[in-house]
Structures are given as structure tokens and as C-alpha cells.
Coordinates of C-alpha atoms in Angstrom, one line a residue:
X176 CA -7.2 -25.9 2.8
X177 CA -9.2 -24.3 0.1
X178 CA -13.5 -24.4 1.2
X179 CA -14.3 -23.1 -2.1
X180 CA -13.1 -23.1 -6.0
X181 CA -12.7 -19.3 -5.9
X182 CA -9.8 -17.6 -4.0
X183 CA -10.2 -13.3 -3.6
X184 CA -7.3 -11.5 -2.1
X185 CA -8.7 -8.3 -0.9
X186 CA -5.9 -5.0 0.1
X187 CA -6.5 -2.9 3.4
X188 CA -5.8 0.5 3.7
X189 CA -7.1 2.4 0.9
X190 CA -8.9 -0.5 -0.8
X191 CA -11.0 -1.9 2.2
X192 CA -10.5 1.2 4.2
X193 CA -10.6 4.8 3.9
X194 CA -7.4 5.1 5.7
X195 CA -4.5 6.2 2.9
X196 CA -5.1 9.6 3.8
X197 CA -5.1 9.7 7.2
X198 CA -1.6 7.2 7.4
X199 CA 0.4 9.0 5.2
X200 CA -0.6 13.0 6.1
X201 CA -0.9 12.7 10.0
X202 CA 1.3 9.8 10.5
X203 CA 4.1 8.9 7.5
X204 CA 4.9 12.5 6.7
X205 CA 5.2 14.1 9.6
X206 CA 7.5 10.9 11.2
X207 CA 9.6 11.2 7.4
X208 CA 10.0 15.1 8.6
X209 CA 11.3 14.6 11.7
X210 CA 13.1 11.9 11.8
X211 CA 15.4 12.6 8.7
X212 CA 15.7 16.6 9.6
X213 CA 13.6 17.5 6.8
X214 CA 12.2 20.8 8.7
X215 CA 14.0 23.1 6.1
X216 CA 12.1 21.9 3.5
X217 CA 9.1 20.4 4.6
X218 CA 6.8 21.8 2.5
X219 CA 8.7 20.1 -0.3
X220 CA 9.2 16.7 1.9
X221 CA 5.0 16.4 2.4
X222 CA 4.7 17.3 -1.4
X223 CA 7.2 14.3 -2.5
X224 CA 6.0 12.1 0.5
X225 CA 2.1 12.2 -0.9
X226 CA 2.9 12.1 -4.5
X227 CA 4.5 8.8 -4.2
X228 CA 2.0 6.9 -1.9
X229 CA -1.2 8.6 -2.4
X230 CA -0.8 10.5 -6.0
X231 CA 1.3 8.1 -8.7
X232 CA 1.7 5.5 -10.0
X233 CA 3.8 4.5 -6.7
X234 CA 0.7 4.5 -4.4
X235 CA 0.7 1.8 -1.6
X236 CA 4.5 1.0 -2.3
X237 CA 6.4 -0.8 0.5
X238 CA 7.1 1.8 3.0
X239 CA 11.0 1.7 2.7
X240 CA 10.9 1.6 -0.8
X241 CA 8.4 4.5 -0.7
X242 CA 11.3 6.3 1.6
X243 CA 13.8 6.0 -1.1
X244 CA 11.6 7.3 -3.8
X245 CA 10.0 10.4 -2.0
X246 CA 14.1 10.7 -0.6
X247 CA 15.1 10.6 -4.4
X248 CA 12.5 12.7 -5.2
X249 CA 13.8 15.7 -2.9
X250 CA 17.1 15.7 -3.8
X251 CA 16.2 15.8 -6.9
X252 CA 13.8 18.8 -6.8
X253 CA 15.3 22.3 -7.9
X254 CA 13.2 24.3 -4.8
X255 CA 15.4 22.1 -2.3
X256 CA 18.5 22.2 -4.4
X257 CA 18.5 26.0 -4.6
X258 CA 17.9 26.4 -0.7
X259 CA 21.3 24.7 -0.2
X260 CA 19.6 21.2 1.6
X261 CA 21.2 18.2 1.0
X262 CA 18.7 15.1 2.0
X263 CA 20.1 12.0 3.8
X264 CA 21.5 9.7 1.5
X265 CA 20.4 5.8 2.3
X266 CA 23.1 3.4 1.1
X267 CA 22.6 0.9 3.6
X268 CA 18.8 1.0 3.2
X269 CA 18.9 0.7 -0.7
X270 CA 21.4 -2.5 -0.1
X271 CA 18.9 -4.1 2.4
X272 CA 16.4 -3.2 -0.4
X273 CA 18.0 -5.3 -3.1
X274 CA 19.3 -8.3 -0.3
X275 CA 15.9 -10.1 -0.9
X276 CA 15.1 -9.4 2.6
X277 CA 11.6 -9.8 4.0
X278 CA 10.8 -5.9 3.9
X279 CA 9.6 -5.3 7.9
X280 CA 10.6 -3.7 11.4
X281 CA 11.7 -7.5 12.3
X282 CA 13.7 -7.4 9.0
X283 CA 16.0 -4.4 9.5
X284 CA 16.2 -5.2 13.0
X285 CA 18.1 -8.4 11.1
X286 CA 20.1 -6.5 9.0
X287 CA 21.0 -3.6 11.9
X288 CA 22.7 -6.8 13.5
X289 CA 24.8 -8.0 11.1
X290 CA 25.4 -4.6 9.6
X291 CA 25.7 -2.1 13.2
X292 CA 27.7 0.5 11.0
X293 CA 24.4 1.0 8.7
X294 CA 23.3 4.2 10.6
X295 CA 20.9 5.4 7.9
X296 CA 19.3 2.0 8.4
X297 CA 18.6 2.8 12.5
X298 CA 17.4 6.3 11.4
X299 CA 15.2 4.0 8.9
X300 CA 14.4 1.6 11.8
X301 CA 13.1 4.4 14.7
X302 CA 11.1 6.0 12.0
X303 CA 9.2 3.2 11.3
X304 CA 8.5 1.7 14.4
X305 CA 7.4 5.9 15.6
X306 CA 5.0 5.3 12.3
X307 CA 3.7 2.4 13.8
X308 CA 3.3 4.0 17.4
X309 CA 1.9 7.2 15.5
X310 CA -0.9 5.2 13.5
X311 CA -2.0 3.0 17.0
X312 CA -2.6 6.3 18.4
X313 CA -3.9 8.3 15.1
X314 CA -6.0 6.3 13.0
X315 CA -9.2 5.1 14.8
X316 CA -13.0 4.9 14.1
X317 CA -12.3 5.0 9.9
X318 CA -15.2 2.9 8.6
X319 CA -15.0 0.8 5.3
X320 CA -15.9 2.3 2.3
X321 CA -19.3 2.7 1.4
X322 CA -20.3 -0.9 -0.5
X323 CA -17.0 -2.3 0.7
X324 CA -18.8 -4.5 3.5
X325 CA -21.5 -5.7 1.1
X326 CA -19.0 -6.8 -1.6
X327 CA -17.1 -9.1 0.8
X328 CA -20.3 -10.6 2.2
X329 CA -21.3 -11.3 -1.3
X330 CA -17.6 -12.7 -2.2
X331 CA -17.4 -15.1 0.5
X332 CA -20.3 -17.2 -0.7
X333 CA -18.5 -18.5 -3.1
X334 CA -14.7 -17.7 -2.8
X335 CA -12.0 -17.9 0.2
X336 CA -11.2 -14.4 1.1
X337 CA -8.2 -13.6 2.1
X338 CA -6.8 -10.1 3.4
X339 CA -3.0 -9.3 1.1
X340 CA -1.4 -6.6 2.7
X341 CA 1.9 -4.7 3.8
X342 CA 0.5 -3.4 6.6
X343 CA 1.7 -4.9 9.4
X344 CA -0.2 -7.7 10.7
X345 CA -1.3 -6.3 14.1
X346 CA -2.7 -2.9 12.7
X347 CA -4.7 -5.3 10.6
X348 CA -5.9 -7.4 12.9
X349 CA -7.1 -4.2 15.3
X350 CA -8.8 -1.9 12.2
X351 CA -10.8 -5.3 11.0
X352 CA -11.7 -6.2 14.4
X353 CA -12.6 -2.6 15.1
X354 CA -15.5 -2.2 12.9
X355 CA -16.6 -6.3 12.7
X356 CA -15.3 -7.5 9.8
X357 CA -12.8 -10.2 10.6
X358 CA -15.6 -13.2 10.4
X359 CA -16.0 -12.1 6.8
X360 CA -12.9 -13.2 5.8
X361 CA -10.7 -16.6 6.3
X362 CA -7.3 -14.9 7.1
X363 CA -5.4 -11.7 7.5
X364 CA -2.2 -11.8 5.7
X365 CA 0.5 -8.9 6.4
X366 CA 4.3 -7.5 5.6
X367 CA 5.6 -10.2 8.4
X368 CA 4.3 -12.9 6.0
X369 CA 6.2 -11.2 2.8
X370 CA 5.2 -9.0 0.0
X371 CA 1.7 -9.4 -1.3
X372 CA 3.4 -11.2 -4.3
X373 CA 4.8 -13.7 -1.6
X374 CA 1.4 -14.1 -0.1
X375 CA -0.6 -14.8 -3.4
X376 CA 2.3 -17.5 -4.3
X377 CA 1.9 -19.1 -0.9
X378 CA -2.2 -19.2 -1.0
X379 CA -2.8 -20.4 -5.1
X380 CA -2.0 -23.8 -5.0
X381 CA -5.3 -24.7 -4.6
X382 CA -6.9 -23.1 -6.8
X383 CA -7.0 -23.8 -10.5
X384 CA -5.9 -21.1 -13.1
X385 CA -8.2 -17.7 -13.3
X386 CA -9.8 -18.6 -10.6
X387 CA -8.1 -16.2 -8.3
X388 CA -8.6 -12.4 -7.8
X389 CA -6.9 -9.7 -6.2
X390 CA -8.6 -6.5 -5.1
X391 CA -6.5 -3.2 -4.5
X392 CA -5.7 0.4 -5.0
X393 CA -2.7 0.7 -6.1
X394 CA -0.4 -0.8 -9.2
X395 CA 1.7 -2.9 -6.9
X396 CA -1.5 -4.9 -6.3
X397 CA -1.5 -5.1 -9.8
X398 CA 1.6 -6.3 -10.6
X399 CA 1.7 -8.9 -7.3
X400 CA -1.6 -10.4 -8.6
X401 CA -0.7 -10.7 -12.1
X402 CA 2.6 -12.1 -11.1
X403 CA 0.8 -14.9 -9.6
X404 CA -1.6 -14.9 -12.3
X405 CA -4.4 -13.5 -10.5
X406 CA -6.7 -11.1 -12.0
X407 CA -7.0 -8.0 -10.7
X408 CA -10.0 -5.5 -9.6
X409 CA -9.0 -1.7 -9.1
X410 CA -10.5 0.0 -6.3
X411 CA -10.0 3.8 -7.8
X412 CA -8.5 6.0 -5.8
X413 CA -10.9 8.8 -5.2
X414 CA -13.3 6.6 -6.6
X415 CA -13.9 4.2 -4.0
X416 CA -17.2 4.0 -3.2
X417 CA -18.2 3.9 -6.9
X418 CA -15.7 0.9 -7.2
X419 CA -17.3 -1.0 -4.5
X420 CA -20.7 -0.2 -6.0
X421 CA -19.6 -1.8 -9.4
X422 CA -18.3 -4.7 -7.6
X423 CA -21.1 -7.1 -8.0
X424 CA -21.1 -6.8 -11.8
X425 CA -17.3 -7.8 -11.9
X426 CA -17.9 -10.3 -9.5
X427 CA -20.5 -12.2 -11.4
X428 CA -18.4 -12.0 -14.4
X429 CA -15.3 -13.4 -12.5
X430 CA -17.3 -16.5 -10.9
X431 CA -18.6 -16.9 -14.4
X432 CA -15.2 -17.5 -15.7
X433 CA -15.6 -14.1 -18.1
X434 CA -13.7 -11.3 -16.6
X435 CA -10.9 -11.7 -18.0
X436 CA -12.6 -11.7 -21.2
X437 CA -12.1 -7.5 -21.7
X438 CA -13.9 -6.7 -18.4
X439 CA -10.3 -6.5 -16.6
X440 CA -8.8 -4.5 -19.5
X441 CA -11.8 -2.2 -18.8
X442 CA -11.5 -1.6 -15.4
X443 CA -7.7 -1.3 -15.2
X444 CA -7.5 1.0 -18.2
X445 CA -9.9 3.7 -15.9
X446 CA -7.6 2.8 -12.9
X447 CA -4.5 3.7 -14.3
X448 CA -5.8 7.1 -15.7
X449 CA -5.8 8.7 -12.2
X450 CA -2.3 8.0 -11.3
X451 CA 0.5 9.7 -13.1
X452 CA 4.2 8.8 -13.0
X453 CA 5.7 12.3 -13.3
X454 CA 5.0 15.0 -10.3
X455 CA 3.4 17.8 -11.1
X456 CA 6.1 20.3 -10.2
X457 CA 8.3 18.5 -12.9
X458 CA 5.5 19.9 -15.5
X459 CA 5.2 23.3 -14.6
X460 CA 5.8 25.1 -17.5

């Protein structure tokens, strides 16, 4: 039950937490590497892997759909073509994709079931849950950003805050706890839940029209906020701290019931500057 008029969802990784990097070069890549016998060409595999989740306009994408792309992506490259590699194709994993499925380890554990021919799937499924093993070992003692604690203190007396993620819930529940932060917000909300669209659906009702704001890194937030008809606030990649910083401002004008009023347009149009759709060995000359 909504406690105040305001509802903020707030992302993790990358948004709350300076942990993007860290994930995705240490823990992601090297997992996307080995388990799909990239070795041959695994300067090219990093390269596609950290273009589409830290680099474009694909940053913080579902992690399976983030497979396909970076997969795509490869096989697609001239480098790799030239060297004679042929990257796994993933049939199964692009029909499990498009099934409506809630995206998750539980999920294709479903889908593995009913489908135990779908061997690109289990190649899908141990990668995944050695991602997860990988980041409980990896990723420890990363702080917020700078300004990142401040600006939920400062949220929470007046909205219900709410952590939106696709991170699964128990890596959530262990980096907030870690550095004190889960009494700052009402819930954490991860992939087991849905996609953060699914999760903004499920918490809007009771809150009235543009009074709800999400807060992320990445254009999927975005688009899952504005879905719902949430606002959204960018946290700029690279930019972080100054984002934080800036919160206060955006946050007086969002309580106010005026930033929607060209402050959003504002903030989004310097966000979406810094990723690019196209990778940057596509425009070599």
C-alpha cells in the first residue's frame, strides 16, 4: 500500500552502483568466452560483449537478450569471419526469447524441461548460473556512487522507493545490505519478479498519473518507465556522480509536478548522446 503520493523506481547496477564495469569485464565476458568456445576470437567476443551492455544504446539489456546481440554481433564481424570461426547459433534461446517467458535461471530451467533437445539453451543455462557464481565471488566492497546515498535519503521523504531491476533478486538483496542501504528503500524488485516494465505495471496503481519516476542508466529503463508512463531520470553513464549531484534539482521539479514540463527532454537528450547504436569497428573508414 502506497505511504506516500510519489512512487520512484530506482535501477541497481550502474545507476545505484558503480558495478557495470566490474559485472560485465571480470564476470559476463569471460563466462560468454568460455562457455560458448569463443577462445579463437576473444579479443573480438570482449569487444562485442562490452559494446552492447556497457557502450550502446543496448546497455543494461536482459542478459539473454544481450547474449543474442553481442552473439549476432560476432558473426557478423568481418575480423571473425575472415579467421574461419563460426559462433554458436542460439535457435532455441531466440524462441524462449519471443515465448513471453519470464526472462531468468528459473525460467529456462522451465523451458530446458519441456524442450530437453534445446542444447544451446543448457549451454545458455550453465553460463548464467557460472555468471551468477562468478559475480558472488567477484564483485564485493563497490560503494554507491558519489551523491547516490543522499539522493535516495532525500527521495524517500516524500515518495515510495522502490528498487526495478534485472538483476537477480538475491545479488540485490546482498550489494544493498552490504553497504546499508536497504532501510532506504521500501522494496527490492528483481528479474524473478519480471522485467522492469512488469515491475513498474505491478507497483503504479496507486499512484496517480506523473507522479511516478524511474531512475536508470540505460535506455531499457527508459522505455520500461515510459511504457508505464513513468518519467524517467538518466543516470549518465560515465557521468554518474554528476547525475547524482544534479538530482536534487530534478527532484524538486518532479514533486512540483514540472519535470515533465522540458526538464525530462533535457536530461534525456544529454543521456542519449553518449550511447551510440552502431560499433565503432563498423565505422572505421
Amino acid at each position: 500500500m502506497a505511504k506516500h503520493r510519489f512512487l520512484v523506481c530506482v535501477d541497481s547496477d550502474g545507476c545505484m552502483f558503480d558495478t557495470m564495469e566490474i559485472k560485465h569485464k571480470e564476470c559476463f565476458c569471460p563466462a560468454f568466452i568460455e562457455h560458448f568456445g569463443l577462445q579463437a576470437v576473444s579479443k573480438y567476443a570482449r569487444e562485442a560483449w562490452e559494446f552492447v551492455n556497457l557502450y550502446s544504446q543496448g546497455r543494461g539489456i536482459q542478459r539473454f537478450r544481450a547474449l543474442v546481440r553481442a552473439m549476432d554481433l560476432l558473426r557478423a564481424r568481418r575480423e571473425v569471419i575472415e579467421r574461419g570461426f563460426t559462433p554458436m547459433e542460439l535457435p532455441n534461446l531466440k524462441a524462449y526469447l519471443a515465448s513471453g517467458a519470464t526472462l531468468s535461471n528459473e525460467g529456462l530451467k522451465e523451458y530446458l524441461a519441456a524442450h530437453p533437445e534445446a542444447e544451446d539453451v543448457r549451454t545458455v543455462a550453465a553460463w548464467s548460473e557460472d555468471v551468477n557464481a562468478r559475480i558472488a565471488r567477484v564483485v564485493h566492497g563497490v560503494p554507491p556512487f558519489p551523491h547516490a546515498r543522499e539522493g535516495l535519503k532525500l527521495l524517500g521523504e516524500q515518495a515510495d522507493v522502490f528498487v526495478v531491476s534485472a538483476t537477480p533478486k538475491e545479488a540485490l538483496e546482498r550489494e544493498w545490505a552490504e553497504h546499508g542501504l536497504t532501510g532506504l528503500v521500501t522494496e527490492i524488485c528483481g528479474q524473478e519478479i519480471g522485467s522492469k516494465k512488469q515491475i513498474i505495471a505491478s507497483l503504479k496503481g496507486g499512484y496517480d498519473a506523473g507522479n511516478v519516476l524511474m531512475i536508470g542508466d540505460a535506455p531499457g529503463d527508459r522505455d520500461a518507465g515510459h511504457a508505464e508512463g513513468a518519467l524517467f531520470y538518466p543516470i549518465r553513464p560515465c557521468e554518474e556522480a554528476e547525475s547524482w549531484a544534479g538530482l536534487p534539482e530534478a527532484a524538486e521539479a518532479f514533486f512540483a509536478g514540472r519535470y515533465a514540463a522540458g526538464m525530462e527532454a533535457e536530461e534525456i537528450a544529454r543521456f542519449e548522446t553518449l550511447l551510440p547504436e552502431t560499433p565503432p569497428w563498423e565505422t572505421k573508414p
